[in-house]
Amino acid sequence: MTRGRFIVFEGIDGCGKSTQARRFAEERGGRFAFEPGDTELGAQLRAWLLDAHFAMTPRVESLLMLADRSHHVSTVIEPTLDQGVDVLADRFFASTLAYQGYGRGVPLDDLRAATDLAIGECRPDLIVLLDVDVSVARARGALRDDDRFESVPGDFLERVRAGYLEMARTDPHQWEVIDGVGSEEEIAERIRAVLRARF
Ligand code: TYD
């Protein structure tokens, strides 16, 4: 059986990736997946991660994200791809590099090594970066004050965005950058064009 395609949507909070990942899961008859929290164990990890009450070092954050991801890969992503079904994922390993690495300063090489441990050989066929200005994301009201990740000030998300753009620039084979400004329909059409050209 032909393995499904593994397509990941990345970007800063408020970039519109969740909407597009859901939409393309439906269009392709695939499985919508998300991190953190897409499994029973993951939901518990997500609750810990997003609860601002627990002060965590960026390394602990990284390790909990990676625990969620490792479990997600072995129990959801790989089995789904093996059945020939596409996986359309809202976030994957690049989120940890962008947020905990570029954003919070955990050494990137350490995160890459830990990522190898967590997910083995499981890599996306394509990572779609929906790129928007931090000010655009803020204007969409996606950045709430009650969430440990989204309440951090100012230049944190600028660093995350710059990290995403750098990863995409250095690995154009795996990444595609899409302008995330426009209507939902316009952005979907941009993504569709990329998928047609790639697959
Ligand atoms: P997400 O579920 O995409 O946000 P939302 O609830 O708005 O849809 O992600 C939750 C937060 O977790 C988000 O601010 C990004 C952060 N995050 C990391 O910092 N590192 C990671 O590895 C992942 C997967 C998410």
XYZ file of C-alpha atoms and ligand atoms in Angstrom:
224
model
C 0.000 0.000 0.000
C 1.261 3.509 -0.762
C 2.128 5.405 2.356
C 0.057 8.526 3.064
C 1.526 11.994 2.722
C 2.651 13.749 5.865
C 2.021 17.480 5.520
C 2.737 19.817 8.426
C 1.443 23.366 8.895
C 3.614 25.689 10.951
C 3.670 29.325 11.965
C 3.195 31.677 14.894
C -0.026 31.699 16.897
C -2.737 33.375 14.845
C -1.190 32.611 11.442
C -4.203 30.514 10.388
C -2.497 27.123 10.238
C -5.113 25.242 12.267
C -7.898 26.334 9.921
C -5.938 25.331 6.829
C -4.745 22.022 8.296
C -8.354 21.084 9.093
C -9.502 22.182 5.686
C -6.892 20.163 3.792
C -7.497 17.126 6.001
C -11.086 17.243 4.813
C -10.186 17.890 1.172
C -7.731 15.007 1.054
C -9.731 12.593 3.206
C -6.824 12.661 5.634
C -6.383 12.717 9.395
C -6.171 16.142 11.051
C -3.507 15.956 13.761
C -2.214 18.542 16.205
C 0.402 19.116 18.865
C 0.463 19.353 21.726
C -2.454 17.221 22.898
C -3.784 14.922 20.167
C -3.757 11.750 22.284
C -5.070 10.910 25.737
C -1.574 11.189 27.192
C -0.953 14.275 25.076
C -4.042 16.015 26.458
C -2.591 15.687 29.953
C 0.810 16.945 28.819
C -0.904 19.860 27.069
C -2.742 20.816 30.252
C 0.558 20.942 32.138
C 2.296 22.816 29.359
C -0.296 25.539 28.947
C -0.942 26.065 32.648
C 0.993 29.208 33.539
C 0.787 28.098 37.186
C 3.721 25.696 36.743
C 6.930 27.651 36.249
C 8.991 25.552 33.842
C 12.406 25.975 32.370
C 12.487 26.043 28.565
C 14.222 22.657 28.696
C 11.365 21.108 30.643
C 8.915 22.641 28.158
C 10.923 21.099 25.340
C 11.001 17.669 26.928
C 7.237 17.644 27.556
C 6.587 18.757 23.960
C 8.888 15.990 22.761
C 7.187 13.391 24.973
C 3.861 14.402 23.435
C 5.361 14.246 19.937
C 7.012 10.877 20.426
C 3.764 9.332 21.619
C 1.834 11.074 18.822
C 4.186 9.669 16.174
C 4.036 6.100 17.404
C 0.315 5.937 18.180
C -1.265 8.229 15.554
C 0.990 9.567 12.805
C 2.907 6.455 11.749
C -0.062 4.055 11.948
C -2.183 6.479 9.881
C 0.486 6.942 7.192
C 1.009 3.174 7.091
C -2.673 2.724 6.261
C -2.178 4.938 3.200
C -4.012 7.889 4.773
C -2.572 11.425 4.661
C -1.772 13.209 7.910
C -2.329 16.985 7.954
C -0.670 18.235 11.099
C -1.077 21.479 12.994
C 2.546 21.791 14.306
C 5.369 19.248 14.498
C 9.094 19.240 15.353
C 9.779 22.693 13.926
C 7.496 24.245 16.565
C 9.911 23.163 19.288
C 12.907 24.490 17.354
C 11.088 27.785 16.721
C 9.534 28.364 20.174
C 11.914 26.686 22.621
C 15.024 27.063 20.441
C 14.890 30.369 18.596
C 12.292 31.832 20.997
C 13.606 30.778 24.387
C 17.236 30.012 23.704
C 17.491 26.229 24.159
C 20.499 25.197 22.014
C 19.256 24.130 18.598
C 21.694 21.241 18.265
C 20.473 19.769 21.550
C 16.863 20.106 20.402
C 17.675 18.425 17.085
C 19.320 15.500 18.876
C 16.367 15.189 21.258
C 14.010 15.348 18.280
C 15.827 12.413 16.665
C 15.376 10.467 19.878
C 11.662 11.357 20.060
C 10.555 10.786 16.468
C 13.193 8.598 14.873
C 12.957 8.676 11.096
C 9.461 10.157 10.932
C 9.788 13.354 8.878
C 7.153 15.367 6.987
C 6.963 15.200 3.195
C 6.327 18.924 3.319
C 6.230 21.704 5.913
C 4.000 24.636 4.973
C 4.959 27.804 6.825
C 2.086 30.284 6.939
C 3.993 33.474 7.415
C 2.365 36.547 8.938
C 3.639 39.596 10.783
C 3.327 39.387 14.552
C 1.128 42.487 14.360
C -1.238 40.685 11.965
C -1.452 37.687 14.304
C -2.161 39.995 17.228
C -4.837 41.845 15.306
C -6.585 38.527 14.659
C -7.005 38.265 18.410
C -5.270 34.914 18.560
C -2.869 35.909 21.276
C -4.620 35.546 24.589
C -3.419 36.619 27.991
C -4.335 33.435 29.831
C -1.936 31.113 28.076
C 1.700 30.723 29.086
C 2.924 30.692 25.506
C 0.838 33.449 24.086
C 1.081 35.930 26.935
C 4.839 36.416 26.648
C 5.731 39.901 25.522
C 6.858 41.545 22.343
C 9.888 40.210 20.674
C 9.445 36.571 21.671
C 7.134 35.926 18.733
C 9.411 37.989 16.485
C 12.216 35.555 17.296
C 9.917 32.590 16.713
C 8.888 33.970 13.334
C 12.483 34.723 12.339
C 13.430 31.175 13.372
C 10.754 29.690 11.157
C 11.892 31.803 8.207
C 15.509 30.774 8.743
C 14.631 27.065 8.881
C 12.600 27.425 5.699
C 15.348 29.337 3.917
C 18.014 26.766 4.754
C 15.899 23.751 3.755
C 13.746 24.727 0.758
C 13.307 21.088 -0.212
C 11.288 20.368 2.916
C 9.715 23.798 3.441
C 7.367 26.046 1.520
C 6.681 29.569 2.748
C 3.198 30.894 2.046
C 2.010 34.425 2.629
C -0.588 34.061 5.372
C -2.255 37.403 4.683
C -5.501 37.129 2.754
C -8.876 35.459 2.985
C -9.118 31.843 4.095
C -10.053 30.935 0.532
C -7.112 32.822 -1.008
C -4.650 31.166 1.315
C -6.173 27.732 0.652
C -5.695 28.333 -3.077
C -2.012 29.202 -2.526
C -1.553 25.991 -0.562
C -3.413 23.944 -3.171
C -1.095 25.267 -5.879
C 1.933 24.216 -3.847
C 0.540 20.739 -3.230
C -0.225 20.312 -6.947
C 3.318 21.325 -7.856
C 4.947 19.129 -5.199
C 2.924 15.913 -5.313
P -1.379 25.467 19.565
O -2.212 24.326 20.046
O -0.962 25.474 18.156
O -2.123 26.837 19.892
P -3.707 27.102 19.881
O -4.219 26.528 21.175
O -3.789 28.599 19.847
O -4.240 26.438 18.657
O -0.084 25.553 20.453
C -0.145 25.910 21.820
C 1.091 26.656 22.189
O 2.188 25.750 22.319
C 1.495 27.676 21.133
O 1.659 28.933 21.740
C 2.825 27.185 20.621
C 3.339 26.323 21.727
N 4.257 25.239 21.294
C 5.588 25.308 21.649
O 6.025 26.274 22.281
N 6.432 24.288 21.276
C 5.991 23.196 20.586
O 6.789 22.274 20.288
C 4.604 23.131 20.244
C 4.065 21.938 19.501
C 3.765 24.175 20.616
